[in-house]
Amino acid sequence: MDVLEVASEIDLPDRAVWLLGDVHGNTRWIQRAFPAMKRSDPDVRTVLQLGDWWQDTRPVDHWAKIAGIDRVLVTLGNHEPYGTLAPFLSENPGLAVRISRAVWILPRPFRFRVGGRSFLSLGGATSADIEWRTEDVDWWPDEAITDAEVRDAISFGPVDVLLTHESPDATPVLEVRRVIEERSGASERGVAESTRSSRLMVDRLVEAIRPALHVHGHLHVSGVGVTSTRRVVSLGRDLDPGSIARLDLASLKESFLQADDVWHKRR
Ligand SMILES: [Mn+2]
């Protein structure tokens, strides 16, 4: 993987960004999603991607250019090629790394600013499907959020927006709660416990940094929930219009694309 540029600070003037859920290396989805973003709001130049990216950069650069998107900031997920990523992440500790014209990989954790808002990105999650995966082929222990990463993230202090791949365990998003309950019934006990302890790490982070908005992927369902102090947005996965939302930075309100926006049907 080529390192084209590194940055210790990112501070963008953008007034809105796109939020994009799990991609899973689905180029067909990039080809669909980026033009849909342009049709919906051609002025938005930045995509914040919420993990399970594992995507070839060449088609991303191609479609980003066509869609007027300058950058994709990737919060890593669990399904990522950590075998390839680990060396250059450890060689560039704490730095955002640009690996193509548009694609930036964010370290765990990373703090940045957009439109006057403070963001904290913390990638990683524990896979619920490890029983079908092979270590160092399509699964790496590096996927898991570590105590040190959470401590590091907390040391940044409060932020406006938290970006994680993993969901909180104490989630107000009903769609996510339903998935967690189904999964903990379906998966092996040890797996259910380790996925829960991964979510509890996110709970700990949320309690410490008190974001007004928390956006995550991973559960492959879209939904929004609110608590007395924060708004939680779960994004869907590739081919789901519920994996794309425009975030207005003045109001911190998201608006999801609709099926017609994505599949470009006549209304
Ligand atoms: Mn996923």
GROMACS .gro file of C-alpha atoms and ligand atoms in nm:
model
  268
    1MET     CA    1   0.000   0.000   0.000
    2ASP     CA    2   0.140   0.340  -0.098
    3VAL     CA    3   0.150   0.624   0.149
    4LEU     CA    4   0.097   0.943  -0.054
    5GLU     CA    5   0.055   1.186   0.234
    6VAL     CA    6   0.021   1.182   0.612
    7ALA     CA    7  -0.157   1.432   0.836
    8SER     CA    8  -0.159   1.482   1.211
    9GLU     CA    9  -0.443   1.734   1.178
   10ILE     CA   10  -0.743   1.756   0.950
   11ASP     CA   11  -0.957   2.070   0.971
   12LEU     CA   12  -1.206   2.112   0.687
   13PRO     CA   13  -1.438   2.407   0.622
   14ASP     CA   14  -1.716   2.187   0.473
   15ARG     CA   15  -2.071   2.269   0.587
   16ALA     CA   16  -2.198   1.917   0.520
   17VAL     CA   17  -2.052   1.569   0.474
   18TRP     CA   18  -2.176   1.233   0.353
   19LEU     CA   19  -2.192   0.943   0.599
   20LEU     CA   20  -2.139   0.604   0.436
   21GLY     CA   21  -2.190   0.266   0.604
   22ASP     CA   22  -2.021  -0.071   0.544
   23VAL     CA   23  -1.895  -0.112   0.186
   24HIS     CA   24  -1.733  -0.461   0.200
   25GLY     CA   25  -1.527  -0.396  -0.111
   26ASN     CA   26  -1.840  -0.369  -0.322
   27THR     CA   27  -1.727  -0.162  -0.620
   28ARG     CA   28  -2.072  -0.185  -0.776
   29TRP     CA   29  -2.203  -0.001  -0.471
   30ILE     CA   30  -1.937   0.275  -0.496
   31GLN     CA   31  -2.035   0.317  -0.861
   32ARG     CA   32  -2.398   0.355  -0.752
   33ALA     CA   33  -2.354   0.548  -0.428
   34PHE     CA   34  -2.115   0.825  -0.533
   35PRO     CA   35  -2.320   0.948  -0.833
   36ALA     CA   36  -2.632   0.933  -0.612
   37MET     CA   37  -2.455   1.159  -0.362
   38LYS     CA   38  -2.372   1.404  -0.641
   39ARG     CA   39  -2.732   1.413  -0.765
   40SER     CA   40  -2.858   1.475  -0.412
   41ASP     CA   41  -2.608   1.747  -0.318
   42PRO     CA   42  -2.326   1.830  -0.562
   43ASP     CA   43  -2.163   2.066  -0.311
   44VAL     CA   44  -2.060   1.799  -0.060
   45ARG     CA   45  -1.693   1.706  -0.107
   46THR     CA   46  -1.620   1.479   0.189
   47VAL     CA   47  -1.734   1.126   0.271
   48LEU     CA   48  -1.698   0.987   0.624
   49GLN     CA   49  -1.698   0.609   0.589
   50LEU     CA   50  -1.782   0.400   0.894
   51GLY     CA   51  -1.580   0.083   0.839
   52ASP     CA   52  -1.586  -0.257   0.668
   53TRP     CA   53  -1.440  -0.068   0.378
   54TRP     CA   54  -1.190  -0.323   0.229
   55GLN     CA   55  -1.225  -0.150  -0.105
   56ASP     CA   56  -0.993  -0.115  -0.408
   57THR     CA   57  -0.893   0.249  -0.429
   58ARG     CA   58  -0.885   0.273  -0.809
   59PRO     CA   59  -1.261   0.262  -0.871
   60VAL     CA   60  -1.313   0.484  -0.566
   61ASP     CA   61  -1.085   0.752  -0.710
   62HIS     CA   62  -1.260   0.722  -1.045
   63TRP     CA   63  -1.612   0.761  -0.907
   64ALA     CA   64  -1.508   1.022  -0.650
   65LYS     CA   65  -1.371   1.239  -0.929
   66ILE     CA   66  -1.690   1.205  -1.131
   67ALA     CA   67  -1.900   1.283  -0.823
   68GLY     CA   68  -1.692   1.584  -0.715
   69ILE     CA   69  -1.583   1.412  -0.396
   70ASP     CA   70  -1.239   1.521  -0.279
   71ARG     CA   71  -1.184   1.280   0.007
   72VAL     CA   72  -1.309   0.968   0.178
   73LEU     CA   73  -1.203   0.943   0.543
   74VAL     CA   74  -1.218   0.579   0.648
   75THR     CA   75  -1.286   0.471   1.006
   76LEU     CA   76  -1.171   0.108   0.992
   77GLY     CA   77  -1.407  -0.179   1.067
   78ASN     CA   78  -1.353  -0.543   1.157
   79HIS     CA   79  -1.357  -0.680   0.803
   80GLU     CA   80  -1.047  -0.505   0.672
   81PRO     CA   81  -0.719  -0.641   0.532
   82TYR     CA   82  -0.532  -0.584   0.859
   83GLY     CA   83  -0.246  -0.797   0.730
   84THR     CA   84  -0.174  -0.520   0.477
   85LEU     CA   85  -0.285  -0.230   0.696
   86ALA     CA   86  -0.100  -0.317   1.017
   87PRO     CA   87   0.256  -0.236   0.897
   88PHE     CA   88   0.180   0.110   0.764
   89LEU     CA   89  -0.050   0.194   1.058
   90SER     CA   90   0.230   0.107   1.300
   91GLU     CA   91   0.484   0.302   1.092
   92ASN     CA   92   0.262   0.613   1.106
   93PRO     CA   93   0.125   0.616   1.461
   94GLY     CA   94  -0.152   0.869   1.521
   95LEU     CA   95  -0.144   0.994   1.162
   96ALA     CA   96  -0.414   0.993   0.898
   97VAL     CA   97  -0.267   0.833   0.587
   98ARG     CA   98  -0.372   0.909   0.231
   99ILE     CA   99  -0.334   0.596   0.019
  100SER     CA  100  -0.486   0.720  -0.311
  101ARG     CA  101  -0.613   1.043  -0.467
  102ALA     CA  102  -0.922   1.040  -0.244
  103VAL     CA  103  -0.885   0.772   0.023
  104TRP     CA  104  -0.757   0.843   0.373
  105ILE     CA  105  -0.723   0.573   0.638
  106LEU     CA  106  -0.771   0.707   0.990
  107PRO     CA  107  -0.567   0.564   1.278
  108ARG     CA  108  -0.736   0.436   1.594
  109PRO     CA  109  -0.821   0.679   1.744
  110PHE     CA  110  -0.810   1.003   1.541
  111ARG     CA  111  -0.949   1.346   1.621
  112PHE     CA  112  -1.030   1.600   1.348
  113ARG     CA  113  -1.255   1.896   1.269
  114VAL     CA  114  -1.510   1.963   0.997
  115GLY     CA  115  -1.729   2.273   0.971
  116GLY     CA  116  -1.627   2.387   1.318
  117ARG     CA  117  -1.733   2.056   1.473
  118SER     CA  118  -1.498   1.824   1.660
  119PHE     CA  119  -1.494   1.457   1.554
  120LEU     CA  120  -1.342   1.150   1.708
  121SER     CA  121  -1.297   0.837   1.500
  122LEU     CA  122  -1.233   0.502   1.662
  123GLY     CA  123  -1.233   0.206   1.426
  124GLY     CA  124  -1.245  -0.165   1.500
  125ALA     CA  125  -1.504  -0.415   1.621
  126THR     CA  126  -1.526  -0.781   1.709
  127SER     CA  127  -1.661  -1.009   1.434
  128ALA     CA  128  -1.973  -1.210   1.506
  129ASP     CA  129  -1.888  -1.450   1.220
  130ILE     CA  130  -1.535  -1.561   1.320
  131GLU     CA  131  -1.637  -1.926   1.312
  132TRP     CA  132  -1.650  -1.899   0.930
  133ARG     CA  133  -1.327  -1.705   0.901
  134THR     CA  134  -0.959  -1.797   0.889
  135GLU     CA  135  -0.693  -1.612   1.083
  136ASP     CA  136  -0.456  -1.406   0.861
  137VAL     CA  137  -0.672  -1.477   0.554
  138ASP     CA  138  -0.997  -1.297   0.622
  139TRP     CA  139  -0.974  -1.239   0.996
  140TRP     CA  140  -0.712  -1.067   1.211
  141PRO     CA  141  -0.702  -1.014   1.588
  142ASP     CA  142  -0.618  -0.648   1.507
  143GLU     CA  143  -0.989  -0.594   1.435
  144ALA     CA  144  -1.070  -0.568   1.807
  145ILE     CA  145  -1.091  -0.235   1.987
  146THR     CA  146  -0.827  -0.234   2.261
  147ASP     CA  147  -0.825  -0.083   2.608
  148ALA     CA  148  -0.530   0.133   2.509
  149GLU     CA  149  -0.722   0.274   2.211
  150VAL     CA  150  -1.021   0.359   2.430
  151ARG     CA  151  -0.797   0.525   2.690
  152ASP     CA  152  -0.621   0.719   2.417
  153ALA     CA  153  -0.956   0.826   2.269
  154ILE     CA  154  -1.090   0.934   2.609
  155SER     CA  155  -0.780   1.145   2.672
  156PHE     CA  156  -0.893   1.373   2.388
  157GLY     CA  157  -1.186   1.494   2.602
  158PRO     CA  158  -1.543   1.563   2.486
  159VAL     CA  159  -1.632   1.585   2.116
  160ASP     CA  160  -1.936   1.684   1.913
  161VAL     CA  161  -1.941   1.377   1.688
  162LEU     CA  162  -1.819   1.025   1.754
  163LEU     CA  163  -1.757   0.790   1.461
  164THR     CA  164  -1.714   0.421   1.534
  165HIS     CA  165  -1.763   0.102   1.338
  166GLU     CA  166  -1.889  -0.080   1.647
  167SER     CA  167  -2.227  -0.007   1.804
  168PRO     CA  168  -2.274   0.086   2.167
  169ASP     CA  169  -2.431  -0.189   2.378
  170ALA     CA  170  -2.663   0.056   2.550
  171THR     CA  171  -2.817   0.173   2.224
  172PRO     CA  172  -3.139   0.368   2.177
  173VAL     CA  173  -3.162   0.240   1.816
  174LEU     CA  174  -3.442  -0.020   1.817
  175GLU     CA  175  -3.333  -0.178   1.487
  176VAL     CA  176  -2.987  -0.238   1.629
  177ARG     CA  177  -3.119  -0.380   1.956
  178ARG     CA  178  -3.322  -0.630   1.758
  179VAL     CA  179  -3.014  -0.745   1.561
  180ILE     CA  180  -2.802  -0.777   1.876
  181GLU     CA  181  -3.069  -0.989   2.044
  182GLU     CA  182  -3.105  -1.215   1.739
  183ARG     CA  183  -2.730  -1.253   1.704
  184SER     CA  184  -2.664  -1.331   2.067
  185GLY     CA  185  -2.923  -1.607   2.037
  186ALA     CA  186  -2.770  -1.743   1.715
  187SER     CA  187  -2.396  -1.726   1.778
  188GLU     CA  188  -2.184  -1.939   2.003
  189ARG     CA  189  -2.173  -1.822   2.365
  190GLY     CA  190  -1.808  -1.715   2.351
  191VAL     CA  191  -1.869  -1.513   2.036
  192ALA     CA  192  -2.176  -1.345   2.187
  193GLU     CA  193  -1.970  -1.249   2.493
  194SER     CA  194  -1.679  -1.110   2.293
  195THR     CA  195  -1.907  -0.908   2.065
  196ARG     CA  196  -2.080  -0.772   2.377
  197SER     CA  197  -1.753  -0.677   2.543
  198SER     CA  198  -1.658  -0.492   2.222
  199ARG     CA  199  -1.981  -0.289   2.243
  200LEU     CA  200  -1.921  -0.221   2.612
  201MET     CA  201  -1.590  -0.056   2.513
  202VAL     CA  202  -1.793   0.183   2.298
  203ASP     CA  203  -2.030   0.249   2.591
  204ARG     CA  204  -1.729   0.342   2.802
  205LEU     CA  205  -1.604   0.578   2.533
  206VAL     CA  206  -1.946   0.740   2.486
  207GLU     CA  207  -1.986   0.802   2.860
  208ALA     CA  208  -1.646   0.967   2.876
  209ILE     CA  209  -1.655   1.189   2.568
  210ARG     CA  210  -2.031   1.268   2.564
  211PRO     CA  211  -2.085   1.321   2.190
  212ALA     CA  212  -2.400   1.501   2.079
  213LEU     CA  213  -2.405   1.267   1.780
  214HIS     CA  214  -2.271   0.913   1.747
  215VAL     CA  215  -2.260   0.747   1.404
  216HIS     CA  216  -2.170   0.381   1.350
  217GLY     CA  217  -2.193   0.092   1.102
  218HIS     CA  218  -2.130  -0.280   1.160
  219LEU     CA  219  -2.482  -0.408   1.235
  220HIS     CA  220  -2.601  -0.366   0.875
  221VAL     CA  221  -2.927  -0.194   0.970
  222SER     CA  222  -3.015   0.171   0.946
  223GLY     CA  223  -3.193   0.343   1.231
  224VAL     CA  224  -3.186   0.647   1.456
  225GLY     CA  225  -3.234   0.665   1.831
  226VAL     CA  226  -3.209   0.942   2.085
  227THR     CA  227  -3.122   0.956   2.452
  228SER     CA  228  -3.156   1.263   2.674
  229THR     CA  229  -2.808   1.374   2.570
  230ARG     CA  230  -2.726   1.227   2.231
  231ARG     CA  231  -2.842   1.111   1.894
  232VAL     CA  232  -2.727   0.773   1.763
  233VAL     CA  233  -2.731   0.692   1.391
  234SER     CA  234  -2.675   0.337   1.269
  235LEU     CA  235  -2.597   0.302   0.897
  236GLY     CA  236  -2.694   0.009   0.674
  237ARG     CA  237  -2.461  -0.179   0.442
  238ASP     CA  238  -2.372  -0.180   0.071
  239LEU     CA  239  -2.672  -0.175  -0.167
  240ASP     CA  240  -2.892  -0.037   0.113
  241PRO     CA  241  -2.996   0.329   0.067
  242GLY     CA  242  -3.000   0.342   0.448
  243SER     CA  243  -2.620   0.334   0.439
  244ILE     CA  244  -2.597   0.688   0.298
  245ALA     CA  245  -2.690   1.001   0.489
  246ARG     CA  246  -2.604   1.367   0.449
  247LEU     CA  247  -2.492   1.529   0.773
  248ASP     CA  248  -2.548   1.901   0.813
  249LEU     CA  249  -2.275   2.029   1.042
  250ALA     CA  250  -2.455   2.339   1.171
  251SER     CA  251  -2.755   2.142   1.301
  252LEU     CA  252  -2.583   1.800   1.336
  253LYS     CA  253  -2.892   1.647   1.174
  254GLU     CA  254  -2.864   1.363   0.926
  255SER     CA  255  -3.088   1.300   0.628
  256PHE     CA  256  -3.085   0.955   0.475
  257LEU     CA  257  -3.101   0.905   0.101
  258GLN     CA  258  -3.412   0.728  -0.020
  259ALA     CA  259  -3.431   0.429  -0.255
  260ASP     CA  260  -3.535   0.657  -0.544
  261ASP     CA  261  -3.232   0.882  -0.486
  262VAL     CA  262  -2.998   0.585  -0.510
  263TRP     CA  263  -3.158   0.377  -0.783
  264HIS     CA  264  -3.238   0.691  -0.981
  265LYS     CA  265  -3.597   0.605  -1.059
  266ARG     CA  266  -3.841   0.866  -1.182
  267ARG     CA  267  -4.067   0.989  -0.906
  268MN      MN  268  -1.990  -0.535   0.792
   0.00000   0.00000   0.00000
